[in-house]
Coordinates of N, CA and C in Angstrom, one line a residue:
X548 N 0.8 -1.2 0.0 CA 0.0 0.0 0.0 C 0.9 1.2 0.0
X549 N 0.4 2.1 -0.4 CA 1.1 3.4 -0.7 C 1.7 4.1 0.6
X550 N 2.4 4.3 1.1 CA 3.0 4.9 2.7 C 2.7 4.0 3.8
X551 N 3.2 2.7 3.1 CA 3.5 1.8 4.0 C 4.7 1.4 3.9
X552 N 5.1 0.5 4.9 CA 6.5 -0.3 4.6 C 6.5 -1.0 3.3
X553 N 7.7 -1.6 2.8 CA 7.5 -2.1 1.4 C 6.7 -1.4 0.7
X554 N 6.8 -0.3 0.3 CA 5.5 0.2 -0.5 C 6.1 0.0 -2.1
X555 N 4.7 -0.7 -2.7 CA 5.1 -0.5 -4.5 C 4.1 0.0 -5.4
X556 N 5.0 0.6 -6.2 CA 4.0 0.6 -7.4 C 4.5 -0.2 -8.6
X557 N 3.4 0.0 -9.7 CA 3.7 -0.4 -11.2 C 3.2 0.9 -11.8
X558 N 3.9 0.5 -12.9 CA 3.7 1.5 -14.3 C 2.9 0.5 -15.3
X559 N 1.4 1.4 -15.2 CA 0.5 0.9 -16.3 C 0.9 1.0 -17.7
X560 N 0.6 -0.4 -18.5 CA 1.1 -0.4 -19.5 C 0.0 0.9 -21.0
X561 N -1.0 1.3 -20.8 CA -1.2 2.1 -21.6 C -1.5 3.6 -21.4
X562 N -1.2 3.8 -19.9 CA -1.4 5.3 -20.0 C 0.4 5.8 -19.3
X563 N 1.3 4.5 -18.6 CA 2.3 5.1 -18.4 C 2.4 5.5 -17.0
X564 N 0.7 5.7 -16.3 CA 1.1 6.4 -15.4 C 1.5 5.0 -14.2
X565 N 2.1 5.8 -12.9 CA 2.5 5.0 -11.7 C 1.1 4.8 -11.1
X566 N 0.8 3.3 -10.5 CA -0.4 3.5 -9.3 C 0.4 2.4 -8.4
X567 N -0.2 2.9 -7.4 CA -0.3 1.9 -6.2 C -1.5 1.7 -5.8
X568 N -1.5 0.8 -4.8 CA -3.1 0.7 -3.6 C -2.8 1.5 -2.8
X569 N -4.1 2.5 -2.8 CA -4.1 3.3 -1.8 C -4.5 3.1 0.0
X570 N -3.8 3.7 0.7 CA -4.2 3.0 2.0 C -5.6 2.6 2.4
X571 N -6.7 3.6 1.6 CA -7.8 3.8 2.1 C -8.5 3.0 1.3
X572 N -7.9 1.6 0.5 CA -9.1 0.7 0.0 C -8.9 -0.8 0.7
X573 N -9.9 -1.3 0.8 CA -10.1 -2.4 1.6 C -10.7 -3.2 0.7
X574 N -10.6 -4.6 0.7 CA -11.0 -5.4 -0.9 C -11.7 -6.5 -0.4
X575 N -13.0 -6.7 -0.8 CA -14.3 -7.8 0.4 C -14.3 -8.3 -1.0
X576 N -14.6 -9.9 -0.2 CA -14.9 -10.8 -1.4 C -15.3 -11.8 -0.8
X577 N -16.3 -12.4 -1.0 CA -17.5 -13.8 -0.2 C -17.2 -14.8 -1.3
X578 N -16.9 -16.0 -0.4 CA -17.0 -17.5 -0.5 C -17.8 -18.4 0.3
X579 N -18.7 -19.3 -0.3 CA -19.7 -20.0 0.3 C -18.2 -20.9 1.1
X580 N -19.2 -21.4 2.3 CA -18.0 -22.6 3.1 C -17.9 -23.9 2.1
X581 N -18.5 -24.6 1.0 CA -17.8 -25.4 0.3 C -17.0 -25.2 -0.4
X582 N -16.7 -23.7 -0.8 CA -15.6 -23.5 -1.4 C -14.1 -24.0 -0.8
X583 N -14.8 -24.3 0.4 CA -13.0 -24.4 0.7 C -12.3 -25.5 0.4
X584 N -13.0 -26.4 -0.1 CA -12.4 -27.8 -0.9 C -11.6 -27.5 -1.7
X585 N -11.4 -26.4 -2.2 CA -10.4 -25.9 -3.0 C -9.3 -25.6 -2.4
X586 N -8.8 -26.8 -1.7 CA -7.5 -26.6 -0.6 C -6.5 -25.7 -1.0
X587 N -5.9 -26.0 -2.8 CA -4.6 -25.3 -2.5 C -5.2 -23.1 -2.8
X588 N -6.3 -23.0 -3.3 CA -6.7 -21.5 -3.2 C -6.8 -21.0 -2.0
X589 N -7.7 -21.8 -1.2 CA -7.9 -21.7 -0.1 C -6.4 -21.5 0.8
X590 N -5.7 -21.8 1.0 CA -3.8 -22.1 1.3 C -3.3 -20.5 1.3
X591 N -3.9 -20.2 -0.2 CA -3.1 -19.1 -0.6 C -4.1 -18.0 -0.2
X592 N -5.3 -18.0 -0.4 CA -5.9 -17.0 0.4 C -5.5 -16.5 1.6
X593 N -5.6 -17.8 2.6 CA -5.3 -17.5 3.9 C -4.0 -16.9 4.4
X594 N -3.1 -17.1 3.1 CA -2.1 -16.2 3.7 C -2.2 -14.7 3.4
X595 N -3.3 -14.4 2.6 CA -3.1 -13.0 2.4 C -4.3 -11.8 2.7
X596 N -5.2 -12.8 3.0 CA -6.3 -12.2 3.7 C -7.0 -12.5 5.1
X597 N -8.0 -11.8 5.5 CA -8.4 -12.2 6.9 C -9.1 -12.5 6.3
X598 N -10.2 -14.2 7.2 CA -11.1 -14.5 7.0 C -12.3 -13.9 8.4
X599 N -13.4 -14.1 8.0 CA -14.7 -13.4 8.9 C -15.8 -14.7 8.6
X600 N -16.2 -14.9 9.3 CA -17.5 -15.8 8.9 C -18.6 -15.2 9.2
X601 N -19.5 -15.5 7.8 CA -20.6 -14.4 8.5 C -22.0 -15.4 8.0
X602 N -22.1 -16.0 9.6 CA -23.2 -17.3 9.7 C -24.7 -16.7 9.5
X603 N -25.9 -17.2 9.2 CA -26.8 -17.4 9.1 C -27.5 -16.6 10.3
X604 N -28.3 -16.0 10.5 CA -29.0 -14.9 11.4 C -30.2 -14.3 11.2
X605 N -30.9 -15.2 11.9 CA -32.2 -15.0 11.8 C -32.7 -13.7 12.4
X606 N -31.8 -13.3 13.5 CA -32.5 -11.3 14.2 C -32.4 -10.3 12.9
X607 N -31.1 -11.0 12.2 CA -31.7 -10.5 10.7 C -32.9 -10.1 10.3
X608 N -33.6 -11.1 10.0 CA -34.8 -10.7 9.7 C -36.2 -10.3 10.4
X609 N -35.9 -10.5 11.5 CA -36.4 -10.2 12.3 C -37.0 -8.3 12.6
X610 N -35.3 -7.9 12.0 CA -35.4 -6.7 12.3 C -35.2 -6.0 10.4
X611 N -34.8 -6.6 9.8 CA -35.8 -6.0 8.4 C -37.0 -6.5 8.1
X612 N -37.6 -7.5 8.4 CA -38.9 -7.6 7.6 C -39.9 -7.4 8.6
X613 N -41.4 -6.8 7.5 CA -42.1 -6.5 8.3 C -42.6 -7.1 9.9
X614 N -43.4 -6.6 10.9 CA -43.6 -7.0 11.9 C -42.8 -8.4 12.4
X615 N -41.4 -7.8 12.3 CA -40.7 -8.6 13.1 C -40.2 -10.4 12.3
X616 N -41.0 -10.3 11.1 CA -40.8 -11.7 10.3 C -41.6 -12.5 10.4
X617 N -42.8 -12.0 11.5 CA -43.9 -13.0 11.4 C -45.3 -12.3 10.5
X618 N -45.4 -13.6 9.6 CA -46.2 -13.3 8.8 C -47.6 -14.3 8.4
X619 N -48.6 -13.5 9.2 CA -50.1 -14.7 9.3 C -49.6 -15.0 10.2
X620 N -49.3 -15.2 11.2 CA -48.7 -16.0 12.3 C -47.8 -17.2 12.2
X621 N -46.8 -17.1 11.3 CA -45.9 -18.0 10.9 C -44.5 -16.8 11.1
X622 N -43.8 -17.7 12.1 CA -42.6 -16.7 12.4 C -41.4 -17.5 11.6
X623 N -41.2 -16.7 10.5 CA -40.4 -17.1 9.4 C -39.1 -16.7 10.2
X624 N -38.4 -16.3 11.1 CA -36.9 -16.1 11.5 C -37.1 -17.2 12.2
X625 N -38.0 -18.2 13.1 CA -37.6 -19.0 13.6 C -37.7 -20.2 12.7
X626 N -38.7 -20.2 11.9 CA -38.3 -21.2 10.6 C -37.5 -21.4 10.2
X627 N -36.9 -21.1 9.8 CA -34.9 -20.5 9.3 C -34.4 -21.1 10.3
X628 N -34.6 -20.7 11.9 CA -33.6 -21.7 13.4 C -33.8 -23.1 13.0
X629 N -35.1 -23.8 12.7 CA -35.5 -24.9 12.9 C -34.6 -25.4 12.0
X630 N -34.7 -25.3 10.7 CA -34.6 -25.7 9.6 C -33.2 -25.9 9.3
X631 N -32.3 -24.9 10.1 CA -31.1 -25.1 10.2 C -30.2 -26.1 11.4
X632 N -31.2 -26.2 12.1 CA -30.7 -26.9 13.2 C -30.5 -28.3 12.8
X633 N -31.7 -28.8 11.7 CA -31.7 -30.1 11.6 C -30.9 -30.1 10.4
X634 N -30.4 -29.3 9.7 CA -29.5 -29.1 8.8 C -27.8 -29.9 9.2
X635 N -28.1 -29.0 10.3 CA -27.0 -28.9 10.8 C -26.9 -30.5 11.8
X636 N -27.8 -30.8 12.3 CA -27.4 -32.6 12.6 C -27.8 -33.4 11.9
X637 N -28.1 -33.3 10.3 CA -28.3 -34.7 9.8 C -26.6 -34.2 8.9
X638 N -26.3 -32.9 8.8 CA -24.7 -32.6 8.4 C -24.0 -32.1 8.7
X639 N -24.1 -30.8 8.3 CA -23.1 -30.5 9.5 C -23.1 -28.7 9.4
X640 N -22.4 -27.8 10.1 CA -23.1 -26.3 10.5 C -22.5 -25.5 8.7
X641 N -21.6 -26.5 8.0 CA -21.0 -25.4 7.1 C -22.1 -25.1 5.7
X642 N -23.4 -26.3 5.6 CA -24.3 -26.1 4.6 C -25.9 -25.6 5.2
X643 N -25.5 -24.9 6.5 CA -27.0 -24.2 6.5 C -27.5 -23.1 5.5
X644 N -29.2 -23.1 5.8 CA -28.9 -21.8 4.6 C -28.9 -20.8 5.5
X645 N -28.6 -19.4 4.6 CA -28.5 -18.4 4.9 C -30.1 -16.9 4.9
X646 N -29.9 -16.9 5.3 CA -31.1 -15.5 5.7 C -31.5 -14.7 4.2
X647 N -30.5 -14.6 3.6 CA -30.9 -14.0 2.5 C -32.5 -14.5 1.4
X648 N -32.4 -16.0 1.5 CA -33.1 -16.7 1.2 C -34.8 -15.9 1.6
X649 N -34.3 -15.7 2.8 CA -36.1 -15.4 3.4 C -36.4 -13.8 3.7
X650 N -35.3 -13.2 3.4 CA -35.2 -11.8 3.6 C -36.3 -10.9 3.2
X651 N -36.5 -11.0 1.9 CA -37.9 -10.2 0.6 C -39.4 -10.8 0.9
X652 N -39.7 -11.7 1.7 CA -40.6 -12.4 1.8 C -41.5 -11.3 2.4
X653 N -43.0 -11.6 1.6 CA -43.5 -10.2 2.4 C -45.2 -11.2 2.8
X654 N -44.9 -12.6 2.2 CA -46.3 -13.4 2.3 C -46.2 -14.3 2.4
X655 N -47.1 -15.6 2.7 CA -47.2 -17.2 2.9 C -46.9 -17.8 1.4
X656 N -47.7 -16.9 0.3 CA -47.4 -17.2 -1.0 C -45.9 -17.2 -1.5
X657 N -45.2 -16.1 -0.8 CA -44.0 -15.7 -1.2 C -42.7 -16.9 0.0
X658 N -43.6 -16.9 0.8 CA -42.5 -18.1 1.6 C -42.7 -19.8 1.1
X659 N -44.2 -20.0 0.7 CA -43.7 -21.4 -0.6 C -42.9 -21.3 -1.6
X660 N -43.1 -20.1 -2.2 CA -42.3 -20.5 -3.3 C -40.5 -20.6 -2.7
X661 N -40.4 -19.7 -2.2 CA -39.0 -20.3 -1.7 C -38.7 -21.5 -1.0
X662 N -39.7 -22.2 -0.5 CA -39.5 -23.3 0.3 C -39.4 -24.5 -1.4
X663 N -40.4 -24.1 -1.9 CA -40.6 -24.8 -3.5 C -39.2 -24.5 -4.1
X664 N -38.7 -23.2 -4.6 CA -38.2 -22.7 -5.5 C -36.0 -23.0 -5.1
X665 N -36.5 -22.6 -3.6 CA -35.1 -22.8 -3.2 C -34.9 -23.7 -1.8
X666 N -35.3 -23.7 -1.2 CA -35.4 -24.7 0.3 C -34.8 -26.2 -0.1
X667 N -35.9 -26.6 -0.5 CA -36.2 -28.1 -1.4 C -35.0 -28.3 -2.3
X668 N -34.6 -27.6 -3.4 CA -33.9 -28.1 -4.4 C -32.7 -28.2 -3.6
X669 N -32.3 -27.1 -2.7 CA -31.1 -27.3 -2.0 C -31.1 -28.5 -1.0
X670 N -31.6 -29.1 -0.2 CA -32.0 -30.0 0.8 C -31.7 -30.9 -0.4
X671 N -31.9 -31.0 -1.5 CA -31.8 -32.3 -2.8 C -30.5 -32.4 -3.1
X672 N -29.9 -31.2 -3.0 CA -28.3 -31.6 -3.5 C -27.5 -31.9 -2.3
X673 N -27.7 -31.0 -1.2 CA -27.0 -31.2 0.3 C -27.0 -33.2 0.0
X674 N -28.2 -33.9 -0.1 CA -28.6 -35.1 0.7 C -28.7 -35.9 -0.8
X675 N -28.0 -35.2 -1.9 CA -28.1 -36.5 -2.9 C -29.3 -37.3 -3.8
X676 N -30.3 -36.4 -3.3 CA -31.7 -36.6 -3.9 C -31.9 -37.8 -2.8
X677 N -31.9 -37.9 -1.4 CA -32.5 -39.0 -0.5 C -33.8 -38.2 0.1
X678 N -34.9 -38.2 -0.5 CA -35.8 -37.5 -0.2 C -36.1 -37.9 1.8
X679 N -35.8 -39.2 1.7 CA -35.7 -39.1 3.4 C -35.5 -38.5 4.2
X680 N -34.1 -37.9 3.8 CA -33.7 -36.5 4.5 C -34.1 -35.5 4.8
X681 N -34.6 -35.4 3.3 CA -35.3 -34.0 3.0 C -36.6 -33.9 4.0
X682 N -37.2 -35.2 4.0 CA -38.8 -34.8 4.9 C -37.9 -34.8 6.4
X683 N -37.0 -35.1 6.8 CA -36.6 -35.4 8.5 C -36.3 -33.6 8.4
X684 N -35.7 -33.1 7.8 CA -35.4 -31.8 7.5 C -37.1 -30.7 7.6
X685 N -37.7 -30.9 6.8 CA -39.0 -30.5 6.7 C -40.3 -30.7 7.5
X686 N -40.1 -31.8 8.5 CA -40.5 -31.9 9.7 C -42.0 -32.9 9.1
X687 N -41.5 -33.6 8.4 CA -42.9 -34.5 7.7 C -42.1 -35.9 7.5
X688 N -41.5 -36.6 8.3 CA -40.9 -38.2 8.3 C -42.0 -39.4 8.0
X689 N -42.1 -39.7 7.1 CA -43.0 -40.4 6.7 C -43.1 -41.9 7.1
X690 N -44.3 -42.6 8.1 CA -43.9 -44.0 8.1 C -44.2 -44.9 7.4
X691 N -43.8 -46.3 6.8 CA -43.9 -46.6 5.9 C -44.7 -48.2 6.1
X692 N -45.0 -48.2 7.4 CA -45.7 -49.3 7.7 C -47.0 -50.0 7.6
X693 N -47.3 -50.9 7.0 CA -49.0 -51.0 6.1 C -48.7 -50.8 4.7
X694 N -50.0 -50.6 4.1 CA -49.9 -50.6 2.5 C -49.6 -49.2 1.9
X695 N -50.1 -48.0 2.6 CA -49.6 -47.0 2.2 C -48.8 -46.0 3.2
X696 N -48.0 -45.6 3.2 CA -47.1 -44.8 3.9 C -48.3 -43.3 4.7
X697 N -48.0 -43.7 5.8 CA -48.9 -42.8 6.7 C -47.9 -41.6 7.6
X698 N -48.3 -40.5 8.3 CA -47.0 -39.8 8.3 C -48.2 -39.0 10.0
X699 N -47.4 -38.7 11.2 CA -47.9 -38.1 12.2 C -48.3 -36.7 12.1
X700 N -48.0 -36.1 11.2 CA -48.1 -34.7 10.9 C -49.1 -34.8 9.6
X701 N -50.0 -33.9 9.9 CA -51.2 -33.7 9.0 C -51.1 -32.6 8.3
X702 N -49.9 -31.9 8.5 CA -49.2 -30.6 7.2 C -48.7 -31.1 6.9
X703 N -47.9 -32.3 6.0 CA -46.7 -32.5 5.5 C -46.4 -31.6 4.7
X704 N -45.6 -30.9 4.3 CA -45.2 -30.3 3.0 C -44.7 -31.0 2.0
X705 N -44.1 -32.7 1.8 CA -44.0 -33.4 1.0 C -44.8 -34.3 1.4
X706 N -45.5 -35.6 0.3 CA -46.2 -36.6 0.6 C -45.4 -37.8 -0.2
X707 N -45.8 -38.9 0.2 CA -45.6 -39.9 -0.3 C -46.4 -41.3 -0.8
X708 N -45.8 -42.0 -1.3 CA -46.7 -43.1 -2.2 C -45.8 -44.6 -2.4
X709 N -46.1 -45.7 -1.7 CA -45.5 -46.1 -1.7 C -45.7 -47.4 -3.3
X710 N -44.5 -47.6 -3.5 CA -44.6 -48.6 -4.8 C -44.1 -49.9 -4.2
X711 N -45.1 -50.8 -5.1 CA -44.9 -52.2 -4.7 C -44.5 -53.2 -5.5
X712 N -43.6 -54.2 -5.1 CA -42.6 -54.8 -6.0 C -43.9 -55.6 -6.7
X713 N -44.9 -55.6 -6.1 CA -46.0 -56.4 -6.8 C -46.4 -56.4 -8.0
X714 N -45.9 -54.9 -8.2 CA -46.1 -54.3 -9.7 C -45.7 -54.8 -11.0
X715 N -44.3 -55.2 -10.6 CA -43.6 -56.3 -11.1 C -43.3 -56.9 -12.2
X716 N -43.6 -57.2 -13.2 CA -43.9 -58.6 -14.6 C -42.7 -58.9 -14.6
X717 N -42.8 -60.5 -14.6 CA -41.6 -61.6 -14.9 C -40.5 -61.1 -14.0
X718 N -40.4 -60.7 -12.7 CA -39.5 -61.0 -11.9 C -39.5 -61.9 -10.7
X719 N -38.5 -61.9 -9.6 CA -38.7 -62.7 -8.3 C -38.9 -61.6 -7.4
X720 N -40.1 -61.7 -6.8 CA -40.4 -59.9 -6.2 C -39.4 -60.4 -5.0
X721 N -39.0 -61.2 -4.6 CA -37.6 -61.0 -3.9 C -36.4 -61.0 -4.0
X722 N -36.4 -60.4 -5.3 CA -35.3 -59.6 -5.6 C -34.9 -58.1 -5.3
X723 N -36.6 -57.5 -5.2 CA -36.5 -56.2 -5.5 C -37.1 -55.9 -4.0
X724 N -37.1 -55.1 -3.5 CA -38.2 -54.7 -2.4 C -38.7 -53.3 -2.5
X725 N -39.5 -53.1 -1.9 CA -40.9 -51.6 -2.3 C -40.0 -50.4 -1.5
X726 N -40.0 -49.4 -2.4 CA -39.6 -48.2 -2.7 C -40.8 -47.4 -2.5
X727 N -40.6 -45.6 -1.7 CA -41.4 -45.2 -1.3 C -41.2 -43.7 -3.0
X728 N -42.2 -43.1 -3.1 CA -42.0 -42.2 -4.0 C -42.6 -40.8 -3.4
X729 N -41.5 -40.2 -3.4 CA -41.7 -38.7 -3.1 C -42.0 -37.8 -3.7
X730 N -43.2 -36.7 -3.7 CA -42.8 -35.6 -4.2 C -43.8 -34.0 -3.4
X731 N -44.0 -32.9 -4.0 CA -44.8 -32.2 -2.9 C -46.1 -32.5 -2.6
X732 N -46.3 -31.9 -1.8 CA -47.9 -32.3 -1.2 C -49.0 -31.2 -2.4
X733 N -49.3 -31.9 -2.7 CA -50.5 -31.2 -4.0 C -51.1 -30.2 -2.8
X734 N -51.8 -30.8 -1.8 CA -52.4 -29.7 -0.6 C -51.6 -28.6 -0.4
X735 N -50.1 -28.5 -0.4 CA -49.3 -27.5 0.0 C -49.7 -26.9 -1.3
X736 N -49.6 -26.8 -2.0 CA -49.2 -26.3 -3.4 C -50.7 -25.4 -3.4
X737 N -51.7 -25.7 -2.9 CA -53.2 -25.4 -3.6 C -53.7 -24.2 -2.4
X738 N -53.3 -25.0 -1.3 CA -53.7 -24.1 0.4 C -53.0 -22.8 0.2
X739 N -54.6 -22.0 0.8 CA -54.2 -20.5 1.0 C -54.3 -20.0 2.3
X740 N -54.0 -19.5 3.1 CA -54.5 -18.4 4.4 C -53.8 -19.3 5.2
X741 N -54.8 -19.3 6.2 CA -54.3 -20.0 7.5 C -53.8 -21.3 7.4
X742 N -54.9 -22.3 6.4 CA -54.6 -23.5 6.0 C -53.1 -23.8 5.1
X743 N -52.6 -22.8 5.0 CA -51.1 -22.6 4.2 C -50.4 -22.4 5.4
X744 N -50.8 -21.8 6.2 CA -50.1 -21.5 7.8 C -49.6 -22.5 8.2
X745 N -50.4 -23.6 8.3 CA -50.6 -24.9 9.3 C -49.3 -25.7 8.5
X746 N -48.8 -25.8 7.5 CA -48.0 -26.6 6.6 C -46.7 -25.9 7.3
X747 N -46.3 -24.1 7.1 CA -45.0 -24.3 7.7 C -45.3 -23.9 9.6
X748 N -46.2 -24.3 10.2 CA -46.3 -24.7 11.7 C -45.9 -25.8 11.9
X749 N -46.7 -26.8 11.4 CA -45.9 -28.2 11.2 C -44.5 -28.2 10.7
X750 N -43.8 -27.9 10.2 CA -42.4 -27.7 10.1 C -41.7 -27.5 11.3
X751 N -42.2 -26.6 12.2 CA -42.1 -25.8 13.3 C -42.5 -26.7 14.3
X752 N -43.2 -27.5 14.1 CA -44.2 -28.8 15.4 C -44.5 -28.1 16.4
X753 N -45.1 -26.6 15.9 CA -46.2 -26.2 16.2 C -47.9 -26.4 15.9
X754 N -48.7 -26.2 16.8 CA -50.3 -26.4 16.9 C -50.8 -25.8 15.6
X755 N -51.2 -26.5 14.8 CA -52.2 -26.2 13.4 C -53.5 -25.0 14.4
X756 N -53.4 -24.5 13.1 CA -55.0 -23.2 13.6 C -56.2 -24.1 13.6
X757 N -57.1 -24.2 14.8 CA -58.1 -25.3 14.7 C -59.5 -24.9 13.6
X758 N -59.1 -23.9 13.1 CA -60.3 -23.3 12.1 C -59.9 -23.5 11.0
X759 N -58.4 -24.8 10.7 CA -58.4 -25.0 8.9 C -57.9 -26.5 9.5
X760 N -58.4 -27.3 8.4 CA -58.1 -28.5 7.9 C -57.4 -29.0 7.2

């Protein structure tokens, strides 16, 4: 830097003139935590920069979005805690998401689609497309015992369907055994008001509003 120790400049190749860095610039630059598998960048970064971690924070949103982040009575900053918590013990604290995600959200409509749009697809790559995951994450664990897969939570936000080797032609169905099939809950997708409520409460394994079904 310029009036520091070691100070340098270069001479720009088309105008000739001298520059240096001036004392008074400071250079920010964000990397997700998987970046760091890039052991030998990562190596050389660290010898020439400070690193900062700047985790997931839900008072974040708390204190930009309207009335505090709760919206219909769905407290989207503690949705974000939940969701990361179990993030963080089925993996581990470096793939939670981040706040920005839920930041613009100004409605129920606007918080599916990010649970649709972004929540989901990421929980699918984190876990390798093990939709298992994904529902222990989403607070809808599905059991699979009996003919069709039944689930304790009456919001699931994903549903399932179970397929049977019975289905079959010209095999030894004990070869194969029944596979469950995932995908969203048609009811989540369709529910509006309160009854949209109850989907991310359940997430929350909080009390559904007794005035929707």
């Amino acid at each position: 830097r310029l009036g520091a120790e070691n100070e340098l400049t270069a001479t720009l190749p088309y105008s000739g003139d001298e520059f240096g860095v001036p004392p008074n610039l400071h250079v920010l630059g964000t990397m997700n935590s998987a970046d760091r598998s890039i052991a030998f960048i990562d190596t050389a970064l660290r010898r020439r920069f400070q690193f900062r971690e700047v985790a997931p924070d839900s008072d974040v949103l708390r204190a930009e979005m309207p009335e505090g982040g709760v919206i219909d009575g769905v407290d989207v900053p503690a949705l974000l805690d939940v969701i990361n918590d179990r993030i963080e013990l089925l993996f581990d604290r470096d793939h939670t998401l981040g706040h920005s995600f839920f930041i613009r959200i100004t409605s129920l409509d606007d918080l599916r689609q990010v649970v649709l749009e972004k929540v989901i697809p990421q929980l699918q790559e984190y876990f390798y497309g093990d939709w298992r995951r994904v529902c222990l994450v989403l607070g809808c664990p599905h059991q699979t015992d009996g003919e069709q897969p039944t689930s304790e939570n009456p919001f699931p936000v994903l549903a399932a369907e179970r397929l049977s080797v019975s289905a079959l032609l010209g095999t030894h169905n004990g070869d194969y055994e029944d596979q469950v099939r995932f995908s969203v809950n048609p009811e989540f997708l369709a529910s509006e008001g309160p009854a949209l409520a109850n989907f991310f409460k359940a997430i929350m394994g909080q009390p559904a509003d007794n005035g929707s079904t």
